[in-house]
Amino acid sequence: MYKILCLNKISPVGTKRFGEKYTFSPEVQEPDGILVRSASMHDMELGENLLAIARAGAGVNNIPVNQCIENGVVVFNTPGANANAVKELVIAGLLLSSRKIPAAMDWIKTLKGKGDEVGKLVEKGKSQFVGPEISGKMLGVIGLGAIGVLVANAAVNLDMEVYGYDPYISVDGAWKLSRDIHHIQDVNDIYRECDYITIHVPLLDSTKEMINADALNQMKDGVVILNFARDLLVDEKAMIDALNQGKVKRYVVDFPTPAIAKTPGAIVIPHLGASTQESEDNCARMAAEELIDYLENGNIRHSVNYPDCEMGVCQEACRIAINHR
């Protein structure tokens, strides 16, 4: 019997994958595996029985990955499972930032109680919310993983001129990328040339605050920046300064903080990137299947701290796998 600890509410589309060999709940003691979404595990004690952790999502900054490496615990994520949900919100962010839609909707609320005057007031006041179309504009996509590829392809279909940068793009990612996307070798070219820039890279020491004062100074005046990846990819102080100075026209971000939420020019979304039922179902299903395949067969797919390992279906009573440096 395998014991699975669920640290968050997990879609039943995933948990129903566990059959009679499994018991799973938030109260499980000494688990063999853990299913997690957003709960922080950094202060948790990892039991001796723990073999694997599966995150129903892409980022794993809430999991003590280095400790898991030392303990021989395989950490899985679910790349691509929420990619379409995030892509759709990024495209919405492009439109919101270009056409001044949030400000226009807020202004309409001020007309409450104006009665028959509303129509005339709208015609008189709407000119203040004129904005450009995104068709024909230059979009830079930094990071061409599961989400970045979908965003880039969707933008091409909206008649944008798309520039993609990713020195580590996978073969699968390259196959999926539209041939109309310009492959950029130097990220600084995107900073200098693009009207819109969207970030889709993991948060690492090498990418933390990659959008900093130096990067912002290279950009066009009035650039629009979208961040649906991780808040710490952007130096918040530098971004607030750039917004206040008009260097950045709009900053669309899915990670609210007190400082950015009150800054004019910021369009702040309450972390809705993967908040669709389809995305939650896809992530839960994929995470559960990764745990099952590892616990029962020793197979590893989509681990962030171990290489993929495909050994087929275990037909014998047991199988020994040695994880070594």
PDB file of C-alpha atoms in Angstrom, residues 64-316:
ATOM      1  CA  PRO A  64      13.262  22.269  -1.013  1.00  0.00           C
ATOM      2  CA  VAL A  65      14.769  20.739  -4.150  1.00  0.00           C
ATOM      3  CA  ASN A  66      18.370  20.702  -2.863  1.00  0.00           C
ATOM      4  CA  GLN A  67      17.333  18.852   0.280  1.00  0.00           C
ATOM      5  CA  CYS A  68      15.416  16.400  -1.878  1.00  0.00           C
ATOM      6  CA  ILE A  69      18.565  15.765  -3.928  1.00  0.00           C
ATOM      7  CA  GLU A  70      20.493  14.935  -0.750  1.00  0.00           C
ATOM      8  CA  ASN A  71      17.691  12.634   0.457  1.00  0.00           C
ATOM      9  CA  GLY A  72      17.260  10.853  -2.880  1.00  0.00           C
ATOM     10  CA  VAL A  73      13.734  12.229  -3.345  1.00  0.00           C
ATOM     11  CA  VAL A  74      12.646  12.698  -6.962  1.00  0.00           C
ATOM     12  CA  VAL A  75      10.799  15.988  -7.564  1.00  0.00           C
ATOM     13  CA  PHE A  76       8.355  16.147 -10.462  1.00  0.00           C
ATOM     14  CA  ASN A  77       6.537  19.065 -12.024  1.00  0.00           C
ATOM     15  CA  THR A  78       3.926  19.217 -14.778  1.00  0.00           C
ATOM     16  CA  PRO A  79       5.375  21.271 -17.646  1.00  0.00           C
ATOM     17  CA  GLY A  80       2.822  22.211 -20.263  1.00  0.00           C
ATOM     18  CA  ALA A  81      -0.229  21.127 -18.292  1.00  0.00           C
ATOM     19  CA  ASN A  82      -1.254  24.719 -17.601  1.00  0.00           C
ATOM     20  CA  ALA A  83       0.398  26.236 -20.677  1.00  0.00           C
ATOM     21  CA  ASN A  84      -2.774  27.000 -22.605  1.00  0.00           C
ATOM     22  CA  ALA A  85      -4.385  28.735 -19.620  1.00  0.00           C
ATOM     23  CA  VAL A  86      -1.366  31.008 -19.154  1.00  0.00           C
ATOM     24  CA  LYS A  87      -1.114  31.667 -22.901  1.00  0.00           C
ATOM     25  CA  GLU A  88      -4.714  32.882 -23.008  1.00  0.00           C
ATOM     26  CA  LEU A  89      -4.123  35.293 -20.116  1.00  0.00           C
ATOM     27  CA  VAL A  90      -0.939  36.636 -21.709  1.00  0.00           C
ATOM     28  CA  ILE A  91      -2.860  37.405 -24.903  1.00  0.00           C
ATOM     29  CA  ALA A  92      -5.539  39.099 -22.786  1.00  0.00           C
ATOM     30  CA  GLY A  93      -2.747  41.097 -21.110  1.00  0.00           C
ATOM     31  CA  LEU A  94      -1.473  42.260 -24.490  1.00  0.00           C
ATOM     32  CA  LEU A  95      -4.905  43.609 -25.384  1.00  0.00           C
ATOM     33  CA  LEU A  96      -5.566  45.115 -21.950  1.00  0.00           C
ATOM     34  CA  SER A  97      -2.259  46.969 -21.997  1.00  0.00           C
ATOM     35  CA  SER A  98      -2.605  48.262 -25.540  1.00  0.00           C
ATOM     36  CA  ARG A  99      -6.201  49.488 -25.611  1.00  0.00           C
ATOM     37  CA  LYS A 100      -6.421  51.075 -22.102  1.00  0.00           C
ATOM     38  CA  ILE A 101      -9.315  48.767 -21.316  1.00  0.00           C
ATOM     39  CA  PRO A 102      -8.961  48.661 -17.485  1.00  0.00           C
ATOM     40  CA  ALA A 103      -8.891  52.476 -17.227  1.00  0.00           C
ATOM     41  CA  ALA A 104     -11.865  52.761 -19.565  1.00  0.00           C
ATOM     42  CA  MET A 105     -13.906  50.324 -17.510  1.00  0.00           C
ATOM     43  CA  ASP A 106     -13.043  52.184 -14.300  1.00  0.00           C
ATOM     44  CA  TRP A 107     -14.153  55.449 -15.919  1.00  0.00           C
ATOM     45  CA  ILE A 108     -17.499  53.958 -16.933  1.00  0.00           C
ATOM     46  CA  LYS A 109     -18.196  53.223 -13.263  1.00  0.00           C
ATOM     47  CA  THR A 110     -17.980  56.965 -12.539  1.00  0.00           C
ATOM     48  CA  LEU A 111     -21.018  57.511 -14.793  1.00  0.00           C
ATOM     49  CA  LYS A 112     -23.326  55.631 -12.464  1.00  0.00           C
ATOM     50  CA  GLY A 113     -26.445  57.651 -11.802  1.00  0.00           C
ATOM     51  CA  LYS A 114     -26.063  59.884 -14.873  1.00  0.00           C
ATOM     52  CA  GLY A 115     -29.199  58.426 -16.450  1.00  0.00           C
ATOM     53  CA  ASP A 116     -29.901  59.508 -20.018  1.00  0.00           C
ATOM     54  CA  GLU A 117     -26.672  61.526 -20.117  1.00  0.00           C
ATOM     55  CA  VAL A 118     -24.527  58.383 -20.229  1.00  0.00           C
ATOM     56  CA  GLY A 119     -24.608  58.025 -24.015  1.00  0.00           C
ATOM     57  CA  LYS A 120     -23.453  61.602 -24.636  1.00  0.00           C
ATOM     58  CA  LEU A 121     -20.817  61.424 -21.893  1.00  0.00           C
ATOM     59  CA  VAL A 122     -19.415  58.213 -23.371  1.00  0.00           C
ATOM     60  CA  GLU A 123     -19.110  59.726 -26.850  1.00  0.00           C
ATOM     61  CA  LYS A 124     -17.467  62.818 -25.411  1.00  0.00           C
ATOM     62  CA  GLY A 125     -15.059  61.033 -23.082  1.00  0.00           C
ATOM     63  CA  LYS A 126     -14.018  57.903 -24.954  1.00  0.00           C
ATOM     64  CA  SER A 127     -11.215  59.628 -26.871  1.00  0.00           C
ATOM     65  CA  GLN A 128      -9.033  59.622 -23.755  1.00  0.00           C
ATOM     66  CA  PHE A 129      -8.846  55.839 -23.988  1.00  0.00           C
ATOM     67  CA  VAL A 130      -7.677  55.520 -27.583  1.00  0.00           C
ATOM     68  CA  GLY A 131      -4.887  52.972 -27.905  1.00  0.00           C
ATOM     69  CA  PRO A 132      -2.910  51.235 -30.640  1.00  0.00           C
ATOM     70  CA  GLU A 133      -3.636  47.881 -32.218  1.00  0.00           C
ATOM     71  CA  ILE A 134      -1.157  45.075 -31.568  1.00  0.00           C
ATOM     72  CA  SER A 135      -1.227  43.961 -35.206  1.00  0.00           C
ATOM     73  CA  GLY A 136       2.085  44.818 -36.862  1.00  0.00           C
ATOM     74  CA  LYS A 137       3.835  45.557 -33.563  1.00  0.00           C
ATOM     75  CA  MET A 138       7.019  43.803 -32.446  1.00  0.00           C
ATOM     76  CA  LEU A 139       6.720  41.270 -29.619  1.00  0.00           C
ATOM     77  CA  GLY A 140       9.739  39.769 -27.903  1.00  0.00           C
ATOM     78  CA  VAL A 141       9.218  36.402 -26.205  1.00  0.00           C
ATOM     79  CA  ILE A 142      11.977  35.561 -23.723  1.00  0.00           C
ATOM     80  CA  GLY A 143      11.871  31.819 -23.050  1.00  0.00           C
ATOM     81  CA  LEU A 144      10.427  29.341 -25.529  1.00  0.00           C
ATOM     82  CA  GLY A 145       9.271  26.536 -23.276  1.00  0.00           C
ATOM     83  CA  ALA A 146       5.756  25.114 -23.221  1.00  0.00           C
ATOM     84  CA  ILE A 147       4.127  28.501 -22.533  1.00  0.00           C
ATOM     85  CA  GLY A 148       6.469  30.720 -24.526  1.00  0.00           C
ATOM     86  CA  VAL A 149       5.993  28.695 -27.706  1.00  0.00           C
ATOM     87  CA  LEU A 150       2.201  28.922 -27.431  1.00  0.00           C
ATOM     88  CA  VAL A 151       2.350  32.684 -26.788  1.00  0.00           C
ATOM     89  CA  ALA A 152       4.709  33.247 -29.721  1.00  0.00           C
ATOM     90  CA  ASN A 153       2.564  31.221 -32.121  1.00  0.00           C
ATOM     91  CA  ALA A 154      -0.640  32.922 -30.974  1.00  0.00           C
ATOM     92  CA  ALA A 155       0.931  36.352 -31.452  1.00  0.00           C
ATOM     93  CA  VAL A 156       1.969  35.435 -34.995  1.00  0.00           C
ATOM     94  CA  ASN A 157      -1.664  34.537 -35.684  1.00  0.00           C
ATOM     95  CA  LEU A 158      -2.618  38.015 -34.407  1.00  0.00           C
ATOM     96  CA  ASP A 159      -0.302  39.501 -37.069  1.00  0.00           C
ATOM     97  CA  MET A 160       2.406  40.592 -34.648  1.00  0.00           C
ATOM     98  CA  GLU A 161       6.053  40.462 -35.650  1.00  0.00           C
ATOM     99  CA  VAL A 162       7.458  38.013 -33.121  1.00  0.00           C
ATOM    100  CA  TYR A 163      11.040  37.644 -31.924  1.00  0.00           C
ATOM    101  CA  GLY A 164      11.937  34.652 -29.744  1.00  0.00           C
ATOM    102  CA  TYR A 165      14.939  34.181 -27.475  1.00  0.00           C
ATOM    103  CA  ASP A 166      15.879  30.935 -25.742  1.00  0.00           C
ATOM    104  CA  PRO A 167      19.442  29.554 -25.787  1.00  0.00           C
ATOM    105  CA  TYR A 168      18.161  26.308 -24.226  1.00  0.00           C
ATOM    106  CA  ILE A 169      15.155  25.612 -26.426  1.00  0.00           C
ATOM    107  CA  SER A 170      14.339  21.912 -26.622  1.00  0.00           C
ATOM    108  CA  VAL A 171      14.015  19.948 -29.834  1.00  0.00           C
ATOM    109  CA  ASP A 172      10.290  19.492 -29.171  1.00  0.00           C
ATOM    110  CA  GLY A 173       9.925  23.231 -28.558  1.00  0.00           C
ATOM    111  CA  ALA A 174      11.725  24.065 -31.790  1.00  0.00           C
ATOM    112  CA  TRP A 175       9.465  21.712 -33.771  1.00  0.00           C
ATOM    113  CA  LYS A 176       6.344  23.400 -32.374  1.00  0.00           C
ATOM    114  CA  LEU A 177       7.537  26.943 -33.086  1.00  0.00           C
ATOM    115  CA  SER A 178       6.057  28.793 -36.066  1.00  0.00           C
ATOM    116  CA  ARG A 179       8.522  29.331 -38.901  1.00  0.00           C
ATOM    117  CA  ASP A 180       7.446  33.008 -38.945  1.00  0.00           C
ATOM    118  CA  ILE A 181       9.127  33.692 -35.578  1.00  0.00           C
ATOM    119  CA  HIS A 182      12.522  35.408 -35.710  1.00  0.00           C
ATOM    120  CA  HIS A 183      15.160  33.490 -33.729  1.00  0.00           C
ATOM    121  CA  ILE A 184      17.203  35.948 -31.636  1.00  0.00           C
ATOM    122  CA  GLN A 185      20.676  35.034 -30.355  1.00  0.00           C
ATOM    123  CA  ASP A 186      21.116  37.994 -27.986  1.00  0.00           C
ATOM    124  CA  VAL A 187      18.377  38.973 -25.531  1.00  0.00           C
ATOM    125  CA  ASN A 188      19.588  42.579 -25.689  1.00  0.00           C
ATOM    126  CA  ASP A 189      18.262  42.757 -29.259  1.00  0.00           C
ATOM    127  CA  ILE A 190      14.780  42.118 -27.864  1.00  0.00           C
ATOM    128  CA  TYR A 191      15.286  44.813 -25.229  1.00  0.00           C
ATOM    129  CA  ARG A 192      16.309  47.358 -27.875  1.00  0.00           C
ATOM    130  CA  GLU A 193      13.849  46.558 -30.668  1.00  0.00           C
ATOM    131  CA  CYS A 194      10.515  45.294 -29.332  1.00  0.00           C
ATOM    132  CA  ASP A 195       7.352  47.229 -28.518  1.00  0.00           C
ATOM    133  CA  TYR A 196       6.069  44.462 -26.225  1.00  0.00           C
ATOM    134  CA  ILE A 197       8.175  42.027 -24.181  1.00  0.00           C
ATOM    135  CA  THR A 198       6.867  38.942 -22.372  1.00  0.00           C
ATOM    136  CA  ILE A 199       8.948  36.768 -20.038  1.00  0.00           C
ATOM    137  CA  HIS A 200       8.623  32.977 -19.806  1.00  0.00           C
ATOM    138  CA  VAL A 201      11.728  31.664 -18.053  1.00  0.00           C
ATOM    139  CA  PRO A 202      12.171  29.796 -14.749  1.00  0.00           C
ATOM    140  CA  LEU A 203      13.352  31.657 -11.671  1.00  0.00           C
ATOM    141  CA  LEU A 204      17.015  30.768 -11.184  1.00  0.00           C
ATOM    142  CA  ASP A 205      19.991  32.601  -9.724  1.00  0.00           C
ATOM    143  CA  SER A 206      20.933  33.481 -13.304  1.00  0.00           C
ATOM    144  CA  THR A 207      17.485  34.888 -14.171  1.00  0.00           C
ATOM    145  CA  LYS A 208      16.568  36.641 -10.918  1.00  0.00           C
ATOM    146  CA  GLU A 209      15.899  40.338 -11.661  1.00  0.00           C
ATOM    147  CA  MET A 210      16.952  39.882 -15.279  1.00  0.00           C
ATOM    148  CA  ILE A 211      14.637  42.792 -16.071  1.00  0.00           C
ATOM    149  CA  ASN A 212      16.621  45.387 -14.123  1.00  0.00           C
ATOM    150  CA  ALA A 213      17.557  49.034 -14.592  1.00  0.00           C
ATOM    151  CA  ASP A 214      20.207  48.227 -17.192  1.00  0.00           C
ATOM    152  CA  ALA A 215      17.765  46.147 -19.255  1.00  0.00           C
ATOM    153  CA  LEU A 216      15.024  48.772 -18.950  1.00  0.00           C
ATOM    154  CA  ASN A 217      17.343  51.559 -20.057  1.00  0.00           C
ATOM    155  CA  GLN A 218      17.960  49.728 -23.329  1.00  0.00           C
ATOM    156  CA  MET A 219      14.262  49.479 -24.153  1.00  0.00           C
ATOM    157  CA  LYS A 220      12.137  51.754 -26.288  1.00  0.00           C
ATOM    158  CA  ASP A 221      10.296  54.565 -24.564  1.00  0.00           C
ATOM    159  CA  GLY A 222       6.724  53.399 -23.973  1.00  0.00           C
ATOM    160  CA  VAL A 223       7.531  49.686 -23.994  1.00  0.00           C
ATOM    161  CA  VAL A 224       4.975  47.237 -22.557  1.00  0.00           C
ATOM    162  CA  ILE A 225       6.295  44.403 -20.377  1.00  0.00           C
ATOM    163  CA  LEU A 226       4.318  41.308 -19.386  1.00  0.00           C
ATOM    164  CA  ASN A 227       5.331  38.977 -16.571  1.00  0.00           C
ATOM    165  CA  PHE A 228       3.277  35.830 -16.034  1.00  0.00           C
ATOM    166  CA  ALA A 229       6.267  33.691 -15.031  1.00  0.00           C
ATOM    167  CA  ARG A 230       7.696  34.748 -11.638  1.00  0.00           C
ATOM    168  CA  ASP A 231       7.642  38.092  -9.820  1.00  0.00           C
ATOM    169  CA  LEU A 232      11.358  38.036  -8.942  1.00  0.00           C
ATOM    170  CA  LEU A 233      12.376  37.958 -12.601  1.00  0.00           C
ATOM    171  CA  VAL A 234      11.778  41.714 -12.512  1.00  0.00           C
ATOM    172  CA  ASP A 235      13.541  44.220 -10.253  1.00  0.00           C
ATOM    173  CA  GLU A 236      10.430  45.782  -8.754  1.00  0.00           C
ATOM    174  CA  LYS A 237      12.060  49.062  -7.707  1.00  0.00           C
ATOM    175  CA  ALA A 238      13.544  49.567 -11.170  1.00  0.00           C
ATOM    176  CA  MET A 239      10.169  48.774 -12.760  1.00  0.00           C
ATOM    177  CA  ILE A 240       8.307  51.245 -10.530  1.00  0.00           C
ATOM    178  CA  ASP A 241      10.854  53.945 -11.406  1.00  0.00           C
ATOM    179  CA  ALA A 242      10.476  53.164 -15.131  1.00  0.00           C
ATOM    180  CA  LEU A 243       6.679  53.363 -14.892  1.00  0.00           C
ATOM    181  CA  ASN A 244       6.766  56.656 -13.004  1.00  0.00           C
ATOM    182  CA  GLN A 245       9.185  58.116 -15.563  1.00  0.00           C
ATOM    183  CA  GLY A 246       7.121  56.904 -18.537  1.00  0.00           C
ATOM    184  CA  LYS A 247       9.913  54.678 -19.845  1.00  0.00           C
ATOM    185  CA  VAL A 248       7.570  51.700 -19.459  1.00  0.00           C
ATOM    186  CA  LYS A 249       4.004  52.453 -20.570  1.00  0.00           C
ATOM    187  CA  ARG A 250       2.411  49.364 -19.029  1.00  0.00           C
ATOM    188  CA  TYR A 251       3.609  46.543 -16.792  1.00  0.00           C
ATOM    189  CA  VAL A 252       1.202  43.612 -16.822  1.00  0.00           C
ATOM    190  CA  VAL A 253       2.011  41.289 -13.934  1.00  0.00           C
ATOM    191  CA  ASP A 254       0.294  38.260 -12.437  1.00  0.00           C
ATOM    192  CA  PHE A 255       1.994  38.633  -9.034  1.00  0.00           C
ATOM    193  CA  PRO A 256       0.525  41.403  -6.843  1.00  0.00           C
ATOM    194  CA  THR A 257       2.646  43.206  -4.274  1.00  0.00           C
ATOM    195  CA  PRO A 258       1.643  46.278  -2.246  1.00  0.00           C
ATOM    196  CA  ALA A 259       4.141  48.484  -4.091  1.00  0.00           C
ATOM    197  CA  ILE A 260       3.301  47.486  -7.646  1.00  0.00           C
ATOM    198  CA  ALA A 261      -0.454  47.388  -7.041  1.00  0.00           C
ATOM    199  CA  LYS A 262      -0.576  51.139  -6.366  1.00  0.00           C
ATOM    200  CA  THR A 263       1.768  52.181  -9.192  1.00  0.00           C
ATOM    201  CA  PRO A 264       0.147  53.988 -12.135  1.00  0.00           C
ATOM    202  CA  GLY A 265       0.694  52.103 -15.378  1.00  0.00           C
ATOM    203  CA  ALA A 266       0.750  48.675 -13.721  1.00  0.00           C
ATOM    204  CA  ILE A 267      -2.002  46.234 -14.618  1.00  0.00           C
ATOM    205  CA  VAL A 268      -1.947  43.798 -11.725  1.00  0.00           C
ATOM    206  CA  ILE A 269      -3.757  40.465 -11.996  1.00  0.00           C
ATOM    207  CA  PRO A 270      -4.286  38.287  -8.873  1.00  0.00           C
ATOM    208  CA  HIS A 271      -2.209  35.275  -9.966  1.00  0.00           C
ATOM    209  CA  LEU A 272      -4.796  33.890 -12.377  1.00  0.00           C
ATOM    210  CA  GLY A 273      -2.394  32.433 -14.953  1.00  0.00           C
ATOM    211  CA  ALA A 274      -3.242  28.802 -14.321  1.00  0.00           C
ATOM    212  CA  SER A 275      -6.611  29.398 -12.665  1.00  0.00           C
ATOM    213  CA  THR A 276      -8.858  27.450 -14.993  1.00  0.00           C
ATOM    214  CA  GLN A 277     -10.628  24.198 -14.283  1.00  0.00           C
ATOM    215  CA  GLU A 278      -8.992  22.631 -17.323  1.00  0.00           C
ATOM    216  CA  SER A 279      -5.541  23.616 -16.096  1.00  0.00           C
ATOM    217  CA  GLU A 280      -6.123  22.286 -12.581  1.00  0.00           C
ATOM    218  CA  ASP A 281      -7.421  19.012 -13.988  1.00  0.00           C
ATOM    219  CA  ASN A 282      -4.480  18.643 -16.383  1.00  0.00           C
ATOM    220  CA  CYS A 283      -1.892  19.390 -13.686  1.00  0.00           C
ATOM    221  CA  ALA A 284      -3.511  17.023 -11.159  1.00  0.00           C
ATOM    222  CA  ARG A 285      -3.745  14.198 -13.687  1.00  0.00           C
ATOM    223  CA  MET A 286      -0.151  14.591 -14.829  1.00  0.00           C
ATOM    224  CA  ALA A 287       1.249  14.855 -11.284  1.00  0.00           C
ATOM    225  CA  ALA A 288      -0.623  11.757 -10.101  1.00  0.00           C
ATOM    226  CA  GLU A 289       0.504   9.737 -13.110  1.00  0.00           C
ATOM    227  CA  GLU A 290       4.138  10.765 -12.536  1.00  0.00           C
ATOM    228  CA  LEU A 291       3.985   9.598  -8.914  1.00  0.00           C
ATOM    229  CA  ILE A 292       2.326   6.308  -9.821  1.00  0.00           C
ATOM    230  CA  ASP A 293       4.793   5.512 -12.592  1.00  0.00           C
ATOM    231  CA  TYR A 294       7.753   6.204 -10.329  1.00  0.00           C
ATOM    232  CA  LEU A 295       6.480   4.382  -7.244  1.00  0.00           C
ATOM    233  CA  GLU A 296       5.344   1.315  -9.165  1.00  0.00           C
ATOM    234  CA  ASN A 297       7.903   1.150 -11.989  1.00  0.00           C
ATOM    235  CA  GLY A 298      10.825   3.408 -11.130  1.00  0.00           C
ATOM    236  CA  ASN A 299      10.237   5.485 -14.271  1.00  0.00           C
ATOM    237  CA  ILE A 300      11.080   9.194 -14.188  1.00  0.00           C
ATOM    238  CA  ARG A 301       9.408  11.748 -16.456  1.00  0.00           C
ATOM    239  CA  HIS A 302       9.512  15.514 -15.960  1.00  0.00           C
ATOM    240  CA  SER A 303      11.738  15.551 -12.898  1.00  0.00           C
ATOM    241  CA  VAL A 304      13.539  18.772 -11.998  1.00  0.00           C
ATOM    242  CA  ASN A 305      16.348  17.052 -10.074  1.00  0.00           C
ATOM    243  CA  TYR A 306      16.829  13.694 -11.817  1.00  0.00           C
ATOM    244  CA  PRO A 307      17.237  12.747 -15.473  1.00  0.00           C
ATOM    245  CA  ASP A 308      14.449  10.956 -17.299  1.00  0.00           C
ATOM    246  CA  CYS A 309      14.573   7.203 -16.829  1.00  0.00           C
ATOM    247  CA  GLU A 310      12.355   4.812 -18.782  1.00  0.00           C
ATOM    248  CA  MET A 311      12.438   1.174 -17.659  1.00  0.00           C
ATOM    249  CA  GLY A 312       9.000   0.082 -18.794  1.00  0.00           C
ATOM    250  CA  VAL A 313       6.398  -1.594 -16.623  1.00  0.00           C
ATOM    251  CA  CYS A 314       7.666  -3.589 -13.661  1.00  0.00           C
ATOM    252  CA  GLN A 315       6.489  -7.194 -14.051  1.00  0.00           C
ATOM    253  CA  GLU A 316       8.309  -8.700 -11.076  1.00  0.00           C
TER     254      GLU A 316
END
